[in-house]
Short mmCIF file of C-alpha atoms in Angstrom, two decimals:
data_model
loop_
_atom_site.label_atom_id
_atom_site.label_comp_id
_atom_site.label_asym_id
_atom_site.label_seq_id
_atom_site.Cartn_x
_atom_site.Cartn_y
_atom_site.Cartn_z
CA MET A 47 7.03 -23.48 37.53
CA LYS A 48 3.22 -25.21 37.35
CA LYS A 49 1.99 -22.72 35.10
CA THR A 50 4.69 -22.56 32.92
CA LEU A 51 4.02 -26.08 31.81
CA ILE A 52 0.52 -25.34 31.73
CA ILE A 53 0.84 -22.78 28.99
CA PHE A 54 3.22 -24.39 26.91
CA SER A 55 1.35 -27.45 26.56
CA SER A 56 -1.02 -25.33 25.88
CA ILE A 57 0.63 -23.85 22.97
CA LEU A 58 1.61 -27.27 21.84
CA LEU A 59 -1.55 -28.48 21.67
CA LEU A 60 -3.00 -26.23 19.60
CA GLY A 61 0.15 -26.21 17.96
CA CYS A 62 -1.30 -29.76 16.31
CA THR A 63 -5.12 -28.89 16.59
CA SER A 64 -5.73 -25.50 15.61
CA THR A 65 -4.52 -23.32 11.79
CA ASN A 66 -1.73 -21.11 11.56
CA ASP A 67 -4.08 -17.96 12.33
CA LEU A 68 -5.09 -19.70 15.68
CA ILE A 69 -1.91 -20.24 16.92
CA TYR A 70 -0.39 -17.42 16.77
CA SER A 71 -3.76 -15.73 17.97
CA GLN A 72 -2.93 -17.37 21.31
CA ASP A 73 0.41 -16.15 21.37
CA GLU A 74 -0.55 -12.90 21.38
CA ALA A 75 -3.37 -13.34 23.89
CA LEU A 76 -0.74 -14.81 26.28
CA PRO A 77 -1.15 -12.19 29.54
CA LEU A 78 1.99 -10.70 30.27
CA THR A 79 1.78 -11.44 34.10
CA THR A 80 3.08 -15.23 33.29
CA ASP A 81 5.97 -16.69 34.04
CA LEU A 82 7.54 -17.01 29.80
CA ASP A 83 9.45 -13.68 29.67
CA GLN A 84 9.22 -12.22 25.68
CA SER A 85 12.38 -13.29 24.58
CA ALA A 86 10.47 -16.93 25.28
CA LEU A 87 6.98 -16.10 23.44
CA ASN A 88 9.80 -15.16 20.34
CA SER A 89 11.54 -17.83 20.48
CA HIS A 90 8.37 -20.23 19.83
CA SER A 91 6.43 -17.94 17.31
CA LYS A 92 9.66 -18.36 15.67
CA LEU A 93 9.69 -22.38 16.33
CA LEU A 94 6.02 -22.65 14.42
CA ALA A 95 6.47 -20.52 11.71
CA ASN A 96 10.03 -22.46 10.76
CA SER A 97 8.19 -25.90 11.20
CA LEU A 98 5.82 -24.58 8.94
CA GLY A 99 7.96 -23.55 6.64
CA GLU A 100 7.42 -19.80 6.59
CA VAL A 101 10.39 -17.42 6.65
CA THR A 102 10.28 -13.35 6.83
CA LEU A 103 12.23 -12.21 3.82
CA MET A 104 11.29 -8.81 4.68
CA ASP A 105 10.00 -6.72 7.37
CA LEU A 106 10.60 -2.33 6.52
CA ASN A 107 9.14 0.04 9.63
CA ILE A 108 9.09 2.86 7.38
CA ASP A 109 6.91 4.66 10.38
CA ARG A 110 10.51 5.64 12.01
CA ALA A 111 12.56 6.25 8.94
CA LEU A 112 13.41 9.77 8.75
CA ILE A 113 15.87 9.44 6.08
CA ASN A 114 14.67 11.78 3.05
CA PRO A 115 16.11 9.97 -0.42
CA ASP A 116 17.36 11.84 -3.07
CA GLY A 117 17.99 11.99 -6.61
CA GLY A 118 15.76 9.75 -8.06
CA GLY A 119 15.80 11.91 -11.29
CA CYS A 120 12.93 14.56 -10.89
CA THR A 121 12.68 17.85 -9.44
CA PHE A 122 9.75 19.23 -8.06
CA THR A 123 9.12 22.62 -6.00
CA ALA A 124 8.72 21.92 -1.99
CA GLY A 125 7.95 24.03 1.17
CA TYR A 126 6.32 24.00 4.65
CA SER A 127 5.45 27.59 3.23
CA VAL A 128 5.63 30.65 1.07
CA GLU A 129 9.19 31.41 2.73
CA ASN A 130 10.37 28.15 2.21
CA ILE A 131 9.59 27.70 -1.35
CA HIS A 132 12.88 25.60 -3.64
CA LYS A 133 13.27 23.51 -5.90
CA SER A 134 13.64 19.51 -4.54
CA THR A 135 14.54 16.29 -6.03
CA ALA A 136 13.94 13.92 -2.72
CA ALA A 137 11.90 11.48 -4.49
CA PHE A 138 12.07 8.43 -5.76
CA GLY A 139 11.90 8.48 -9.83
CA PRO A 140 13.49 6.08 -12.58
CA THR A 141 16.42 6.84 -10.93
CA PRO A 142 16.73 3.68 -9.03
CA LEU A 143 17.59 4.24 -4.86
CA SER A 144 19.16 3.06 -2.14
CA PHE A 145 16.22 2.81 0.90
CA LEU A 146 16.26 0.45 4.11
CA GLY A 147 18.54 -1.78 2.17
CA TYR A 148 16.91 -2.15 -1.11
CA THR A 149 16.95 -0.57 -4.53
CA PHE A 150 13.78 1.85 -4.82
CA ARG A 151 12.09 3.50 -7.94
CA GLY A 152 8.70 5.38 -8.24
CA TYR A 153 6.50 6.42 -10.71
CA GLY A 154 4.27 9.73 -9.68
CA LYS A 155 7.45 11.45 -7.08
CA PRO A 156 6.64 9.15 -4.04
CA ARG A 157 8.98 10.52 -0.64
CA THR A 158 9.66 10.33 2.15
CA ASP A 159 9.35 13.65 4.60
CA GLY A 160 10.62 13.00 8.92
CA PHE A 161 9.49 16.43 10.20
CA LEU A 162 5.84 16.21 8.64
CA TRP A 163 5.48 12.73 8.67
CA LYS A 164 6.07 9.47 8.95
CA GLY A 165 6.39 6.56 5.74
CA ILE A 166 5.89 7.50 1.97
CA ARG A 167 3.45 9.01 0.27
CA ILE A 168 1.52 8.63 -2.76
CA ASP A 169 -0.52 10.82 -4.42
CA ILE A 170 -3.80 9.88 -6.64
CA GLU A 171 -6.75 11.83 -7.94
CA ASN A 172 -9.95 11.84 -10.99
CA LEU A 173 -11.92 14.35 -11.83
CA PRO A 174 -13.84 14.97 -14.67
CA LYS A 175 -12.77 16.52 -17.96
CA THR A 176 -15.17 17.50 -20.88
CA THR A 177 -13.86 16.79 -24.47
CA ILE A 178 -15.61 17.98 -27.54
CA ASN A 179 -15.73 15.44 -30.95
CA ARG A 180 -17.53 16.73 -33.83
CA GLY A 181 -19.78 18.51 -31.81
CA GLN A 182 -20.38 15.84 -29.04
CA THR A 183 -19.61 16.47 -25.84
CA THR A 184 -18.47 14.19 -23.27
CA LEU A 185 -16.63 13.06 -20.48
CA THR A 186 -13.49 11.50 -18.92
CA ASN A 187 -11.29 10.29 -16.56
CA ASN A 188 -8.45 13.12 -15.86
CA SER A 189 -6.52 10.90 -13.48
CA GLN A 190 -3.44 11.36 -11.25
CA SER A 191 -1.92 7.66 -10.29
CA ASN A 192 1.15 7.01 -8.42
CA ALA A 193 3.73 3.74 -7.95
CA LEU A 194 6.46 2.38 -6.11
CA SER A 195 8.43 -0.01 -7.23
CA ILE A 196 10.91 -2.48 -5.04
CA GLU A 197 13.94 -5.03 -6.31
CA HIS A 198 13.20 -7.56 -4.24
CA PRO A 199 14.36 -11.92 -5.57
CA PHE A 200 10.87 -14.62 -5.76
CA LYS A 201 11.53 -18.27 -6.40
CA ALA A 202 8.96 -19.53 -8.36
CA ASN A 203 7.45 -22.80 -6.43
CA VAL A 204 6.66 -21.43 -3.27
CA THR A 205 3.87 -19.36 -2.04
CA TYR A 206 4.07 -15.55 -0.88
CA GLN A 207 2.09 -13.32 1.81
CA ILE A 208 3.44 -9.59 0.65
CA THR A 209 0.95 -7.12 3.84
CA LEU A 210 1.50 -3.55 3.44
CA THR A 211 0.30 -1.31 6.71
CA ALA A 212 -0.79 2.78 5.31
CA TRP A 213 -2.86 4.79 6.21
CA VAL A 214 -5.48 6.39 3.75
CA THR A 215 -7.11 9.46 3.46
CA ASP A 216 -9.92 11.16 1.98
CA TYR A 217 -7.77 13.97 0.29
CA ILE A 218 -11.28 15.90 -0.57
CA TRP A 219 -12.87 14.98 2.80
CA LYS A 220 -9.68 16.67 4.60
CA THR A 221 -9.69 19.92 2.28
CA LYS A 222 -13.99 20.07 3.56
CA ASN A 223 -13.08 19.32 7.59
CA ASN A 224 -9.56 20.47 8.37
CA ASN A 225 -11.50 24.14 9.82
CA ARG A 226 -8.05 26.00 9.27
CA GLU A 227 -7.93 29.33 7.37
CA ASP A 228 -5.30 29.61 5.97
CA ARG A 229 -6.00 26.11 3.89
CA ARG A 230 -5.62 27.09 0.16
CA ASP A 231 -7.61 24.00 -0.68
CA ASP A 232 -11.29 24.96 1.07
CA ASN A 233 -12.76 25.19 -2.57
CA LYS A 234 -10.26 23.37 -5.01
CA TYR A 235 -13.02 20.59 -4.64
CA ASP A 236 -16.82 21.59 -4.92
CA VAL A 237 -18.10 18.00 -3.89
CA PRO A 238 -17.61 17.30 0.40
CA GLN A 239 -15.96 13.96 0.04
CA SER A 240 -14.86 11.61 -2.87
CA GLU A 241 -17.21 9.33 -4.99
CA ALA A 242 -15.60 6.74 -5.49
CA PHE A 243 -12.53 4.75 -3.54
CA PRO A 244 -8.42 4.06 -3.86
CA THR A 245 -7.30 0.67 -5.41
CA ILE A 246 -4.37 -0.85 -3.65
CA GLY A 247 -2.79 -3.05 -5.73
CA ILE A 248 0.84 -5.27 -6.43
CA GLU A 249 2.66 -6.95 -9.11
CA LEU A 250 4.86 -9.01 -9.13
CA ALA A 251 7.67 -8.17 -11.83
CA SER A 252 10.62 -9.37 -14.18
CA SER A 253 11.56 -5.77 -14.21
CA PRO A 254 12.12 -3.35 -11.85
CA THR A 255 11.04 -0.59 -13.62
CA ILE A 256 7.83 1.15 -13.77
CA ASN A 257 6.31 1.88 -17.39
CA GLY A 258 5.15 4.60 -18.95
CA ASN A 259 5.95 7.60 -20.49
CA ASP A 260 5.70 10.38 -17.44
CA PRO A 261 7.34 9.45 -13.90
CA CYS A 262 8.03 13.43 -13.18
CA GLU A 263 4.62 14.80 -14.71
CA PRO A 264 3.73 17.28 -12.18
CA ARG A 265 0.08 15.23 -13.02
CA PRO A 266 1.66 10.96 -13.63
CA PHE A 267 -0.54 8.27 -14.44
CA VAL A 268 0.33 4.77 -14.42
CA GLN A 269 -1.01 1.55 -14.65
CA PRO A 270 -0.58 -2.36 -14.29
CA SER A 271 -0.19 -3.41 -18.30
CA PRO A 272 -3.55 -5.16 -18.10
CA PHE A 273 -1.64 -8.03 -20.20
CA VAL A 274 -0.15 -8.94 -16.93
CA VAL A 275 -1.06 -12.14 -15.31
CA ARG A 276 -3.69 -12.23 -13.50
CA ASN A 277 -1.97 -14.60 -11.33
CA TYR A 278 1.20 -11.86 -10.94
CA TYR A 279 -0.69 -8.93 -10.59
CA LYS A 280 -3.59 -8.54 -7.19
CA SER A 281 -5.22 -5.39 -6.20
CA GLN A 282 -7.28 -4.93 -3.35
CA THR A 283 -10.46 -1.58 -3.27
CA VAL A 284 -10.41 -0.26 0.37
CA ILE A 285 -13.00 1.03 2.18
CA LEU A 286 -12.96 4.14 4.28
CA ALA A 287 -15.94 4.96 6.88
CA GLU A 288 -15.85 8.56 8.61
CA PRO A 289 -13.15 9.03 9.86
CA ASN A 290 -12.64 8.87 6.75
CA ASN A 291 -8.33 8.79 7.52
CA GLN A 292 -7.48 5.12 8.38
CA LYS A 293 -4.79 3.18 8.70
CA LYS A 294 -5.15 -0.03 6.71
CA GLU A 295 -3.45 -3.89 6.56
CA MET A 296 -3.66 -4.98 2.87
CA THR A 297 -2.17 -8.73 2.85
CA PHE A 298 -1.67 -10.11 -0.66
CA ASN A 299 -0.79 -13.61 -1.53
CA PHE A 300 1.11 -14.91 -4.33
CA SER A 301 1.99 -18.57 -5.26
CA THR A 302 4.95 -18.18 -7.97
CA THR A 303 5.26 -20.30 -11.18
CA GLU A 304 8.01 -18.99 -12.37
CA SER A 305 10.92 -15.96 -10.69
CA LYS A 306 10.56 -12.83 -10.64
CA ASN A 307 12.89 -9.94 -9.48
CA ALA A 308 10.68 -7.03 -8.37
CA PHE A 309 6.84 -6.07 -6.84
CA ILE A 310 5.52 -3.37 -7.17
CA ILE A 311 3.23 -0.73 -5.78
CA TYR A 312 -0.09 0.71 -8.04
CA PHE A 313 -2.25 3.25 -5.23
CA LEU A 314 -4.59 3.83 -8.46
CA PRO A 315 -8.08 5.92 -7.99
CA GLY A 316 -11.80 5.65 -8.72
CA ARG A 317 -12.83 5.42 -12.68
CA SER A 318 -15.29 5.80 -15.07
CA GLU A 319 -14.59 2.72 -17.47
CA ASN A 320 -17.44 3.82 -19.78
CA ARG A 321 -16.22 6.20 -22.73
CA SER A 322 -19.34 7.76 -22.99
CA SER A 323 -20.45 7.89 -19.28
CA THR A 324 -22.25 10.93 -17.88
CA PHE A 325 -20.93 10.60 -14.16
CA ILE A 326 -17.43 10.62 -13.48
CA PRO A 327 -15.94 10.54 -10.25
CA LYS A 328 -14.73 12.79 -8.09
CA ASN A 329 -12.07 11.36 -5.70
CA ALA A 330 -8.10 11.81 -4.50
CA TYR A 331 -6.66 10.46 -1.95
CA TYR A 332 -3.08 10.71 -0.38
CA MET A 333 -1.68 7.56 1.18
CA PHE A 334 1.29 7.15 3.80
CA VAL A 335 2.73 3.25 3.49
CA THR A 336 4.82 2.61 6.91
CA GLY A 337 5.11 -1.05 6.82
CA ILE A 338 6.05 -3.34 3.76
CA LYS A 339 6.20 -7.86 5.13
CA ILE A 340 7.19 -10.27 3.26
CA VAL A 341 7.01 -13.97 4.10
CA GLU A 342 8.00 -17.00 2.13
CA LYS A 343 5.75 -19.91 2.60
CA PRO A 344 5.55 -22.85 0.75
CA PHE A 345 3.66 -23.51 -2.42
CA ASP A 346 -0.33 -23.46 -1.95
CA PRO A 347 -2.17 -23.54 -4.82
CA SER A 348 -5.22 -21.82 -4.39
CA HIS A 349 -4.12 -19.06 -4.71
CA VAL A 350 -2.29 -19.06 -8.23
CA VAL A 351 -5.39 -18.03 -9.69
CA THR A 352 -7.68 -17.28 -7.44
CA PRO A 353 -7.67 -12.66 -6.02
CA THR A 354 -5.98 -12.04 -2.86
CA SER A 355 -7.86 -13.98 0.26
CA PRO A 356 -9.56 -12.92 2.44
CA CYS A 357 -9.91 -9.48 0.96
CA ASN A 358 -12.18 -8.01 4.14
CA ASN A 359 -9.96 -8.16 6.71
CA ASN A 360 -8.65 -5.65 8.74
CA GLY A 361 -11.66 -3.19 8.73
CA GLY A 362 -12.84 -2.50 5.28
CA PHE A 363 -11.09 -4.29 2.30
CA ARG A 364 -12.84 -5.98 -0.26
CA CYS A 365 -11.65 -7.88 -4.12
CA PRO A 366 -12.49 -5.92 -7.11
#
């Protein structure tokens, strides 16, 4: 009994003198051999969160989802081998689909697969394309990018913390290191790994519709509108180190001054921004989104115009 009282006293003292991050780190660091059971710890954490005005609005664990939503408006070729190749519509597209209690849309056919992988798969790529104009040869970007939209209300004058958990893989690196003789993509790229890192962006949007003309094309390209106010679009560049297949946790903070009705997740390849560039970075990645969490907090003005902070948490993110 004395041991229990000492632990609670320590937690209360931290709650008076420490930041939110320190409070939760202390909760998580409590040894499993204490007299406090897990339900008591969970209740204590909820009380601390409520006292700070924080409310968890969404906590999706897509890693365990075995459902394959069908009828998103796109048709594509699927199959695990030559023997079972078939046409499928089990992907997120322009037609809204109900998934885990929310309404999803997709651009570029993001999809789930309860057999081969966990989470929602999104693919991107950028390769050089040669163009000839009046006898002048130049290299331009030939890009593929994807996006995922989820309907969710966002109120004005509050702060929202959106956390994405995802596995990000350098597809070029994987094709060069899979050591499988039956891989038909081994010679698809002439570089050992991607020459640029991908970017993940989140936009708080008034409409859940993802703007673009080719959501179902084999090589779709989508990006946020250049007219989106910076306060409602935050992005982070994913830094991968070998092995180039890593689990990442990305945190985006938005302090709203007007209401929004959805958020859009963009997965974007590295591109050359110079139209007359002689170098176009070859890169290809895929990402499995396994978790999405939204926490509502009291309004914090520091996030109105500044990029997401911190950007370097959890092993390698930087703000562009």
